[in-house]
Coordinates of N, CA and C in Angstrom, one line a residue:
Chain C
A1 N -11.3 18.3 16.2 CA -11.1 17.2 15.1 C -11.0 18.0 13.7
Q2 N -10.4 17.5 12.8 CA -10.1 18.0 11.5 C -10.8 17.4 10.4
S3 N -11.3 18.1 9.4 CA -12.0 17.7 8.2 C -11.8 18.6 7.1
V4 N -12.0 18.1 5.9 CA -12.1 18.9 4.8 C -13.2 18.6 3.7
T5 N -13.7 19.6 3.2 CA -14.9 19.5 2.4 C -14.3 20.0 0.8
Q6 N -14.6 19.1 0.0 CA -14.3 19.6 -1.5 C -15.5 19.4 -2.3
L7 N -15.9 20.8 -2.7 CA -17.1 21.2 -3.4 C -17.0 20.8 -5.0
G8 N -17.9 19.9 -5.3 CA -17.8 19.5 -6.6 C -17.1 18.1 -6.7
S9 N -17.8 17.0 -7.0 CA -17.0 15.7 -7.2 C -16.5 15.6 -8.4
H10 N -17.0 16.2 -9.5 CA -16.7 16.3 -10.8 C -16.5 17.7 -11.3
V11 N -15.4 18.0 -12.0 CA -15.2 19.4 -12.5 C -14.7 19.2 -14.0
S12 N -15.2 19.7 -14.9 CA -14.9 19.7 -16.4 C -14.3 21.2 -16.8
V13 N -13.3 21.1 -17.4 CA -12.6 22.3 -18.1 C -12.1 22.2 -19.5
S14 N -12.1 23.3 -20.3 CA -11.5 23.0 -21.7 C -10.1 23.1 -21.5
E15 N -9.3 22.4 -22.3 CA -7.8 22.6 -22.5 C -7.5 24.0 -22.6
G16 N -6.6 24.6 -21.8 CA -6.3 25.9 -21.9 C -6.9 26.9 -20.7
A17 N -7.9 26.3 -20.3 CA -8.8 27.3 -19.4 C -8.3 27.0 -17.9
L18 N -8.7 27.9 -17.2 CA -8.3 27.9 -15.8 C -8.9 26.7 -15.0
V19 N -8.0 26.1 -14.1 CA -8.5 25.0 -13.4 C -8.8 25.6 -11.9
L20 N -9.9 25.4 -11.3 CA -10.1 25.8 -9.9 C -10.9 24.6 -9.1
L21 N -10.2 24.1 -8.2 CA -10.8 22.9 -7.5 C -10.8 23.5 -6.0
R22 N -11.8 23.6 -5.4 CA -12.3 23.9 -4.1 C -12.2 23.0 -2.9
C23 N -11.6 23.5 -1.8 CA -11.3 23.0 -0.5 C -11.5 23.8 0.6
N24 N -12.4 23.3 1.5 CA -12.6 24.3 2.8 C -12.3 23.2 3.9
Y25 N -11.7 23.7 5.0 CA -11.3 22.7 6.1 C -12.0 23.4 7.3
S26 N -11.9 22.3 8.2 CA -12.3 22.7 9.5 C -11.3 22.1 10.7
S27 N -10.9 22.9 11.6 CA -9.7 22.3 12.3 C -9.8 23.3 13.6
S28 N -9.7 22.6 14.9 CA -9.6 23.2 16.1 C -8.3 23.8 16.3
V29 N -7.4 23.4 15.7 CA -6.0 23.9 15.9 C -5.5 24.4 14.5
P30 N -4.3 25.3 14.6 CA -3.8 25.7 13.3 C -3.5 24.3 12.4
P31 N -3.9 24.5 11.1 CA -3.8 23.2 10.3 C -2.6 23.3 9.5
Y32 N -2.3 22.4 9.0 CA -1.4 21.9 7.7 C -2.4 21.3 6.8
L33 N -2.1 21.7 5.4 CA -3.2 21.5 4.3 C -2.2 20.9 3.1
F34 N -2.7 20.0 2.5 CA -2.2 19.2 1.4 C -3.2 19.1 0.1
W35 N -2.5 19.0 -1.0 CA -3.2 18.6 -2.2 C -2.5 17.6 -2.8
Y36 N -3.3 16.4 -3.0 CA -2.6 15.2 -3.6 C -3.3 15.0 -5.0
V37 N -2.7 14.3 -6.0 CA -3.3 14.0 -7.3 C -3.1 12.3 -7.3
Q38 N -4.2 11.9 -7.9 CA -4.1 10.3 -8.1 C -4.5 10.1 -9.6
Y39 N -3.6 9.6 -10.4 CA -3.9 9.2 -11.6 C -4.3 7.7 -11.7
P40 N -5.2 7.3 -12.7 CA -5.7 6.0 -12.7 C -4.6 4.9 -12.3
N41 N -5.0 4.1 -11.6 CA -4.5 2.7 -11.0 C -2.9 3.3 -10.6
Q42 N -3.1 4.4 -10.0 CA -1.5 4.9 -9.3 C -1.9 5.1 -8.0
G43 N -0.8 5.3 -7.2 CA -1.0 5.9 -5.9 C -1.2 7.5 -5.9
L44 N -1.2 8.0 -4.7 CA -1.5 9.5 -4.5 C -0.1 10.2 -4.6
Q45 N 0.0 11.1 -5.2 CA 1.3 12.1 -5.5 C 1.1 13.3 -5.0
L46 N 2.1 14.0 -3.9 CA 1.9 15.1 -3.5 C 2.2 16.2 -4.3
L47 N 1.1 17.2 -4.6 CA 1.2 18.3 -5.5 C 1.9 19.5 -4.6
L48 N 1.3 19.7 -3.4 CA 1.8 20.9 -2.7 C 1.3 20.8 -1.4
K49 N 1.9 21.6 -0.5 CA 1.4 21.6 1.1 C 1.7 22.9 1.7
Y50 N 0.8 23.3 2.7 CA 0.9 24.6 3.4 C 1.3 24.1 4.7
T51 N 2.4 24.7 5.3 CA 2.8 24.3 6.6 C 3.3 25.7 7.4
S52 N 2.5 26.7 7.0 CA 2.3 28.1 7.5 C 3.5 28.9 7.3
A53 N 4.5 28.6 6.3 CA 5.5 29.4 6.0 C 5.0 30.5 4.9
A54 N 4.2 30.3 4.1 CA 3.7 31.3 3.3 C 2.3 31.0 2.8
T55 N 1.3 31.9 2.7 CA 0.0 31.6 2.3 C -0.3 31.1 0.9
L56 N 0.6 31.7 0.1 CA 0.5 31.1 -1.3 C 1.8 30.1 -1.6
V57 N 1.1 29.0 -1.9 CA 2.0 27.7 -2.0 C 2.1 27.3 -3.5
K58 N 3.3 27.2 -4.0 CA 3.4 26.8 -5.4 C 3.9 25.5 -5.4
G59 N 3.5 24.5 -6.4 CA 3.6 23.1 -6.5 C 4.0 22.7 -7.8
I60 N 3.9 21.4 -7.9 CA 4.4 20.9 -9.0 C 3.4 20.9 -10.3
N61 N 3.7 20.8 -11.6 CA 3.0 21.0 -12.6 C 2.2 22.1 -12.9
G62 N 2.7 23.3 -12.4 CA 2.2 24.5 -12.4 C 0.9 24.8 -11.5
F63 N 0.5 23.9 -10.7 CA -0.4 24.1 -9.5 C 0.1 25.1 -8.6
E64 N -0.7 25.8 -7.9 CA -0.7 26.5 -6.7 C -2.1 26.6 -5.9
A65 N -1.9 26.8 -4.7 CA -2.9 27.0 -3.9 C -2.7 28.2 -2.7
E66 N -3.9 28.8 -2.2 CA -3.6 29.9 -1.3 C -4.3 29.6 -0.2
F67 N -3.7 29.6 1.0 CA -4.3 29.5 2.5 C -5.0 30.7 2.7
K68 N -6.4 30.7 3.1 CA -7.0 31.8 3.4 C -7.9 31.6 4.8
K69 N -7.2 32.0 5.7 CA -7.8 31.6 7.1 C -9.2 32.2 7.2
S70 N -9.5 33.6 6.8 CA -10.7 34.1 7.1 C -11.9 33.2 6.5
E71 N -11.6 32.6 5.4 CA -12.5 31.9 4.6 C -12.4 30.3 4.9
T72 N -11.5 29.9 5.7 CA -11.1 28.5 6.0 C -11.2 27.7 4.5
S73 N -10.4 28.2 3.7 CA -10.1 27.6 2.2 C -8.9 27.4 1.8
F74 N -8.6 26.5 1.2 CA -7.3 26.2 0.4 C -7.4 25.7 -1.0
H75 N -7.9 26.5 -1.8 CA -8.4 26.2 -3.2 C -7.2 26.1 -4.1
L76 N -7.3 25.0 -5.1 CA -6.1 24.6 -5.8 C -6.4 25.3 -7.2
T77 N -5.4 26.0 -7.8 CA -5.7 26.4 -9.3 C -4.5 26.1 -10.1
K78 N -4.7 26.4 -11.3 CA -3.8 26.2 -12.5 C -4.2 27.2 -13.6
P79 N -3.6 27.9 -14.1 CA -4.0 29.0 -15.0 C -4.4 28.3 -16.4
S80 N -3.7 27.2 -16.8 CA -3.9 26.7 -18.2 C -4.1 25.4 -18.0
A81 N -5.1 24.6 -18.1 CA -5.4 23.1 -18.1 C -4.8 22.4 -19.3
H82 N -4.0 21.3 -19.0 CA -3.5 20.5 -20.0 C -4.3 19.1 -20.0
M83 N -4.1 18.6 -20.9 CA -5.0 17.3 -21.2 C -4.4 16.3 -20.0
S84 N -2.9 16.3 -19.8 CA -2.3 15.4 -18.9 C -2.8 15.6 -17.2
D85 N -3.7 16.8 -17.2 CA -4.1 17.1 -15.6 C -5.3 16.3 -15.4
A86 N -5.9 15.8 -16.3 CA -7.0 14.7 -15.9 C -6.6 13.8 -14.9
A87 N -7.2 13.8 -13.8 CA -7.1 13.0 -12.6 C -8.1 13.2 -11.5
E88 N -7.7 12.4 -10.5 CA -8.6 12.8 -9.1 C -7.7 13.6 -8.3
Y89 N -8.3 14.6 -7.8 CA -7.5 15.6 -6.8 C -8.1 15.4 -5.3
F90 N -7.3 15.2 -4.5 CA -7.6 15.1 -3.1 C -7.1 16.3 -2.2
C91 N -7.8 16.8 -1.4 CA -7.4 17.9 -0.3 C -7.4 17.2 0.9
A92 N -6.2 17.6 1.7 CA -6.2 16.7 3.1 C -5.6 17.8 4.0
V93 N -6.0 17.5 5.5 CA -5.6 18.4 6.5 C -4.9 17.3 7.5
T94 N -3.9 18.2 8.2 CA -3.7 17.6 9.6 C -3.5 18.7 10.6
Q95 N -3.3 18.1 11.7 CA -2.9 19.2 12.7 C -1.6 19.6 12.7
S96 N -1.3 20.7 13.4 CA 0.2 21.2 13.3 C 0.8 20.9 14.7
S97 N 0.0 20.2 15.6 CA 0.6 19.7 16.8 C 0.2 18.2 17.0
G98 N 0.8 17.3 17.6 CA 0.4 16.0 18.0 C 0.4 15.1 16.7
A99 N -0.5 14.2 16.8 CA -0.4 13.3 15.7 C -0.6 13.8 14.2
N100 N 0.1 13.0 13.3 CA 0.0 13.7 12.0 C -0.9 12.9 10.8
N101 N -2.1 12.4 11.4 CA -2.9 11.7 10.7 C -3.3 12.7 9.7
L102 N -3.6 12.3 8.4 CA -4.2 12.8 7.3 C -5.5 12.5 7.3
F103 N -6.4 13.8 7.2 CA -7.8 13.6 7.0 C -7.9 14.0 5.5
F104 N -8.5 13.1 4.5 CA -8.8 13.4 3.2 C -10.4 13.8 3.1
G105 N -10.4 14.6 1.9 CA -11.8 15.0 1.5 C -12.1 13.7 0.6
T106 N -13.2 13.9 0.0 CA -13.8 12.9 -0.9 C -13.4 12.9 -2.2
G107 N -12.7 14.0 -2.5 CA -11.9 14.0 -4.0 C -12.7 14.7 -5.3
T108 N -12.1 15.4 -6.2 CA -12.7 15.9 -7.1 C -12.1 15.4 -8.5
R109 N -12.9 14.9 -9.3 CA -12.4 14.2 -10.5 C -12.3 15.3 -11.6
L110 N -11.0 15.6 -12.0 CA -11.0 16.7 -13.1 C -11.0 16.2 -14.7
T111 N -12.0 16.4 -15.5 CA -11.9 16.0 -16.8 C -11.6 17.3 -17.7
V112 N -10.5 17.1 -18.7 CA -10.0 18.2 -19.5 C -10.6 17.9 -20.9
I113 N -11.3 18.9 -21.3 CA -12.1 18.6 -22.7 C -11.2 19.2 -23.8
P114 N -10.7 18.5 -24.9 CA -9.7 18.9 -26.0 C -10.6 20.2 -26.6
Chain F
E1 N 15.5 6.7 -6.6 CA 15.2 6.2 -5.5 C 13.9 5.4 -5.7
A2 N 13.8 4.0 -5.3 CA 12.5 3.4 -5.5 C 11.5 4.0 -4.6
G3 N 10.2 3.7 -4.9 CA 9.0 4.3 -4.5 C 8.5 3.0 -3.4
V4 N 7.3 3.5 -3.0 CA 6.6 2.4 -2.0 C 6.1 1.2 -2.9
A5 N 6.6 0.1 -2.5 CA 6.1 -1.1 -3.3 C 5.0 -1.9 -2.5
Q6 N 3.9 -2.3 -3.4 CA 3.0 -3.0 -2.9 C 2.3 -4.3 -3.6
S7 N 2.0 -5.3 -2.9 CA 1.6 -6.6 -3.7 C 0.7 -7.2 -3.0
P8 N -0.4 -7.9 -3.4 CA -0.5 -8.0 -4.8 C -1.2 -6.6 -5.4
R9 N -1.2 -6.4 -6.7 CA -2.0 -5.1 -7.0 C -3.4 -5.4 -7.1
Y10 N -3.9 -6.6 -7.3 CA -5.3 -6.8 -7.6 C -5.5 -8.2 -6.8
K11 N -6.8 -8.3 -6.1 CA -7.1 -9.5 -5.3 C -8.6 -9.6 -5.4
I12 N -9.1 -10.9 -5.7 CA -10.5 -11.1 -5.7 C -10.6 -12.4 -4.7
I13 N -11.6 -12.2 -3.7 CA -11.8 -13.2 -3.0 C -13.4 -13.5 -2.6
E14 N -13.8 -14.4 -1.9 CA -15.1 -14.7 -1.5 C -15.2 -14.1 0.1
K15 N -16.3 -13.8 0.3 CA -16.6 -13.4 1.6 C -16.1 -14.5 2.6
R16 N -15.8 -14.1 3.8 CA -15.3 -15.0 4.8 C -13.9 -15.5 4.6
Q17 N -13.4 -15.4 3.3 CA -11.9 -15.9 3.2 C -11.0 -14.9 3.8
S18 N -9.7 -15.2 3.8 CA -8.7 -14.4 4.5 C -7.7 -13.9 3.3
V19 N -7.3 -12.7 3.6 CA -6.4 -12.1 2.5 C -5.1 -11.3 3.3
A20 N -4.2 -11.2 2.6 CA -3.0 -10.4 3.3 C -2.3 -9.6 2.0
F21 N -1.9 -8.4 2.5 CA -1.4 -7.5 1.5 C 0.1 -7.3 2.1
W22 N 0.9 -6.8 1.3 CA 2.4 -6.5 1.6 C 2.9 -5.2 1.0
C23 N 3.6 -4.5 2.0 CA 4.2 -3.2 1.5 C 5.5 -3.1 2.0
N24 N 6.3 -2.8 1.2 CA 7.7 -2.3 1.3 C 7.8 -0.8 1.1
P25 N 8.4 -0.1 2.3 CA 8.2 1.3 2.1 C 9.6 1.8 1.5
I26 N 9.8 3.2 1.3 CA 11.0 3.6 0.8 C 12.2 3.5 1.8
S27 N 13.2 3.1 1.2 CA 14.4 2.7 2.2 C 14.6 3.8 3.3
G28 N 14.6 3.5 4.5 CA 15.0 4.5 5.6 C 13.9 5.4 5.9
H29 N 12.8 5.2 5.6 CA 11.5 5.7 6.0 C 11.1 5.1 7.4
A30 N 10.9 6.0 8.4 CA 10.7 5.6 9.6 C 9.0 5.2 9.9
T31 N 8.3 5.9 9.1 CA 6.9 5.7 9.4 C 6.0 5.1 8.4
L32 N 5.3 4.1 8.6 CA 4.6 3.8 7.5 C 3.0 3.7 7.9
Y33 N 2.4 4.0 7.0 CA 0.8 4.0 7.0 C 0.0 3.1 6.1
W34 N -1.1 2.5 6.5 CA -2.2 1.8 5.8 C -3.4 2.6 5.8
Y35 N -3.8 2.7 4.5 CA -5.3 3.5 4.3 C -6.0 2.7 3.7
Q36 N -7.3 2.9 3.7 CA -8.5 2.2 3.0 C -9.2 3.2 2.1
Q37 N -9.3 3.0 0.9 CA -9.8 3.7 0.1 C -11.3 3.2 -0.7
I38 N -12.3 3.5 0.0 CA -13.6 2.9 -0.7 C -13.9 3.8 -1.9
L39 N -14.5 3.2 -3.0 CA -14.8 3.7 -4.1 C -15.7 5.0 -3.9
G40 N -15.3 6.1 -4.4 CA -15.9 7.4 -4.2 C -15.6 8.1 -3.0
Q41 N -14.8 7.6 -2.3 CA -14.3 8.3 -1.1 C -12.9 8.5 -0.8
G42 N -12.3 9.5 0.0 CA -10.9 9.7 0.1 C -10.4 8.7 1.2
P43 N -9.1 8.5 1.0 CA -8.4 7.3 1.9 C -8.5 7.7 3.4
K44 N -8.9 6.8 4.2 CA -9.0 6.5 5.5 C -8.0 5.9 6.0
L45 N -7.3 6.5 7.2 CA -6.2 5.9 7.9 C -6.7 4.8 8.7
L46 N -6.0 3.6 8.4 CA -6.3 2.4 9.4 C -5.2 2.3 10.4
I47 N -3.9 2.4 10.0 CA -2.9 2.1 11.0 C -1.8 2.8 10.7
Q48 N -0.9 3.3 11.7 CA 0.1 4.0 11.5 C 1.3 3.7 12.5
F49 N 2.5 3.1 11.8 CA 3.7 2.8 12.5 C 4.7 3.7 12.6
Q50 N 5.4 3.7 13.7 CA 6.8 4.5 13.6 C 7.7 3.4 13.9
N51 N 8.8 3.3 13.0 CA 9.6 2.1 13.2 C 8.7 0.6 13.3
N52 N 9.0 0.1 14.3 CA 8.0 -1.3 14.6 C 7.0 -1.0 15.5
G53 N 6.8 0.2 16.0 CA 5.5 0.4 16.9 C 4.4 1.0 16.4
V54 N 3.5 0.7 16.9 CA 2.1 1.3 16.7 C 1.8 2.7 17.1
V55 N 1.7 3.5 16.1 CA 1.3 4.8 16.8 C -0.1 5.0 17.0
D56 N -0.9 4.8 15.9 CA -2.2 5.1 15.9 C -3.0 4.0 15.1
D57 N -4.0 3.1 16.0 CA -4.7 2.1 15.1 C -6.1 2.1 15.6
S58 N -6.6 3.3 15.9 CA -7.9 3.6 16.3 C -9.2 3.4 15.4
Q59 N -8.6 3.5 14.2 CA -9.7 3.2 13.0 C -9.5 1.6 12.5
L60 N -8.6 1.1 13.0 CA -8.5 -0.6 12.5 C -9.5 -1.4 13.1
P61 N -10.4 -1.9 12.2 CA -11.3 -2.9 12.9 C -10.8 -4.2 13.4
K62 N -10.3 -4.2 14.6 CA -9.5 -5.2 15.1 C -10.1 -6.5 15.3
D63 N -11.4 -6.5 15.2 CA -11.9 -8.1 15.0 C -11.7 -8.7 13.9
R64 N -11.2 -8.2 12.7 CA -10.9 -8.7 11.6 C -9.8 -8.3 10.9
F65 N -9.2 -7.1 11.3 CA -8.0 -6.7 10.6 C -6.9 -6.8 11.7
S66 N -5.7 -7.1 11.0 CA -4.6 -7.1 11.8 C -3.3 -6.5 10.9
A67 N -2.3 -6.2 11.6 CA -1.1 -5.4 10.8 C 0.1 -5.6 11.6
E68 N 1.2 -5.7 10.9 CA 2.4 -5.8 11.5 C 3.5 -5.3 10.8
R69 N 4.6 -4.6 11.5 CA 5.7 -4.3 10.8 C 6.9 -4.7 11.5
L70 N 7.3 -5.9 11.2 CA 8.3 -6.6 11.9 C 9.7 -6.0 11.5
K71 N 10.7 -5.8 12.3 CA 11.9 -5.2 12.1 C 11.9 -3.8 11.7
G72 N 10.7 -3.1 11.5 CA 10.5 -1.8 11.3 C 10.8 -1.5 9.9
V73 N 10.6 -2.4 8.9 CA 10.8 -2.1 7.4 C 9.5 -2.5 6.8
D74 N 9.4 -3.7 6.1 CA 8.1 -3.9 5.4 C 6.9 -4.4 6.4
S75 N 5.8 -4.3 5.8 CA 4.6 -4.5 6.7 C 3.7 -5.3 5.9
T76 N 2.8 -6.2 6.8 CA 1.7 -6.9 6.3 C 0.4 -6.4 6.9
L77 N -0.6 -6.3 6.1 CA -2.1 -6.1 6.5 C -3.0 -7.4 6.2
K78 N -3.4 -7.8 7.1 CA -4.3 -8.9 6.8 C -5.9 -8.7 7.4
I79 N -6.7 -9.6 6.5 CA -8.2 -9.2 6.8 C -8.6 -10.7 7.2
Q80 N -9.2 -10.9 8.1 CA -9.8 -12.4 8.3 C -10.9 -12.5 9.3
P81 N -12.0 -12.7 9.1 CA -12.5 -13.1 7.6 C -13.0 -11.8 7.0
A82 N -13.0 -11.8 5.7 CA -13.3 -10.7 4.9 C -14.9 -10.7 4.7
K83 N -15.4 -9.2 4.5 CA -16.8 -9.0 4.4 C -16.8 -8.1 3.1
L84 N -18.1 -8.1 2.6 CA -18.4 -7.5 1.3 C -17.8 -5.9 1.4
E85 N -18.1 -5.3 2.7 CA -17.8 -4.0 2.8 C -16.2 -3.8 2.8
D86 N -15.5 -4.6 2.9 CA -14.0 -4.4 2.7 C -13.5 -4.2 1.3
S87 N -14.3 -4.6 0.3 CA -14.0 -4.1 -1.0 C -13.4 -2.7 -1.0
A88 N -12.2 -2.6 -1.5 CA -11.7 -1.0 -1.5 C -10.2 -1.2 -2.0
V89 N -9.6 0.0 -2.2 CA -8.2 -0.1 -2.4 C -7.3 0.2 -1.2
Y90 N -6.6 -0.7 -0.9 CA -5.7 -0.6 0.3 C -4.4 0.1 0.0
L91 N -4.0 1.3 0.4 CA -2.8 2.0 0.2 C -1.9 1.9 1.2
C92 N -0.7 1.8 0.8 CA 0.6 1.9 1.9 C 1.3 3.1 1.5
A93 N 1.5 4.1 2.6 CA 2.6 5.1 2.5 C 3.6 5.3 3.5
S94 N 4.6 5.8 3.2 CA 5.8 5.9 4.2 C 6.2 7.6 4.1
S95 N 6.7 7.8 5.3 CA 7.2 9.3 5.3 C 8.6 9.0 6.2
P96 N 9.5 10.1 5.8 CA 10.9 9.9 6.1 C 11.4 9.9 7.8
Y97 N 10.5 10.7 8.4 CA 10.8 10.9 9.9 C 9.9 10.3 10.9
G98 N 9.5 11.1 11.9 CA 8.6 10.5 12.8 C 7.4 10.8 12.6
T99 N 6.7 11.5 13.4 CA 5.2 11.9 13.2 C 5.2 13.4 13.0
A100 N 6.1 14.0 12.5 CA 5.9 15.3 12.3 C 4.8 15.6 11.1
S101 N 4.1 16.7 11.4 CA 3.0 17.1 10.7 C 3.4 17.5 9.2
T102 N 4.5 18.1 9.1 CA 4.8 18.4 7.7 C 5.3 17.5 7.0
D103 N 5.6 16.3 7.5 CA 6.3 15.1 6.7 C 5.3 14.9 5.5
T104 N 6.0 14.7 4.2 CA 5.2 14.4 3.2 C 5.1 12.8 3.3
Q105 N 4.0 12.2 2.8 CA 3.7 10.8 2.8 C 3.8 10.5 1.4
Y106 N 4.6 9.4 1.3 CA 4.7 8.9 -0.2 C 4.0 7.6 -0.4
F107 N 3.2 7.6 -1.3 CA 2.2 6.6 -1.4 C 2.6 5.4 -2.5
G108 N 2.2 4.3 -2.3 CA 2.4 3.1 -3.1 C 1.2 3.0 -4.1
P109 N 1.3 2.2 -5.1 CA 0.1 2.2 -6.1 C -1.2 1.5 -5.6
G110 N -1.2 0.8 -4.4 CA -2.3 0.2 -3.8 C -2.6 -1.2 -4.3
T111 N -3.4 -1.7 -3.5 CA -3.8 -3.2 -3.7 C -5.6 -3.0 -4.0
R112 N -6.1 -3.4 -5.0 CA -7.4 -3.3 -5.0 C -8.2 -4.7 -4.8
L113 N -8.9 -4.6 -3.7 CA -9.6 -5.8 -3.1 C -11.0 -5.7 -3.6
T114 N -11.5 -7.0 -4.0 CA -12.9 -7.2 -4.6 C -13.4 -8.5 -3.5
V115 N -14.3 -8.2 -2.8 CA -14.8 -9.3 -2.1 C -16.2 -9.6 -2.6
L116 N -16.5 -10.9 -3.1 CA -17.6 -11.2 -3.8 C -18.5 -12.2 -2.8

């Protein structure tokens, strides 16, 4: 079975500061991992995904994430926060074989302080 | 390219009433998903179609929920009768190919259901 845990339901950072959103996964088979962003009243948009090609994954809007098998983590980072980054962020996992159901974490709401 | 379309965007009903949601996926996408997102939680898969066949409906409460994807294009999700705990955002997503785990899922804006 697959699952993800997102530490911190709310994260606040100052504009220009480092953004770090944490995600740990549990999977009995090699996982594929995803980060999605959800702006108010909108659907989810893919930021980036890890599919075993490279452990450091770069996504849209300056975000990146590093797959660390030893720590079972896939934390999302951005060097400098913008006001437009304020949104809810979801980590998700699926298995590398068989059904491709996405299992989502509970989300982290990012607030950017001017 | 047009995105995933959903309607209505908002719906308010009383418990025990029926409701239906509609989804039109991105043109040419083989796989369609319905998710339920309860406030404060991540989306949870209800049902997955590949073309017009069901791939996974293990989390669909079949005593009250039903879904169909006739002709392998658009889809309808129905709740009959609704309960208070069905209040949630219902998200539709589509992906281009079959059930490959690397496929990106593209989400619609969702339908926010409030059951009073």
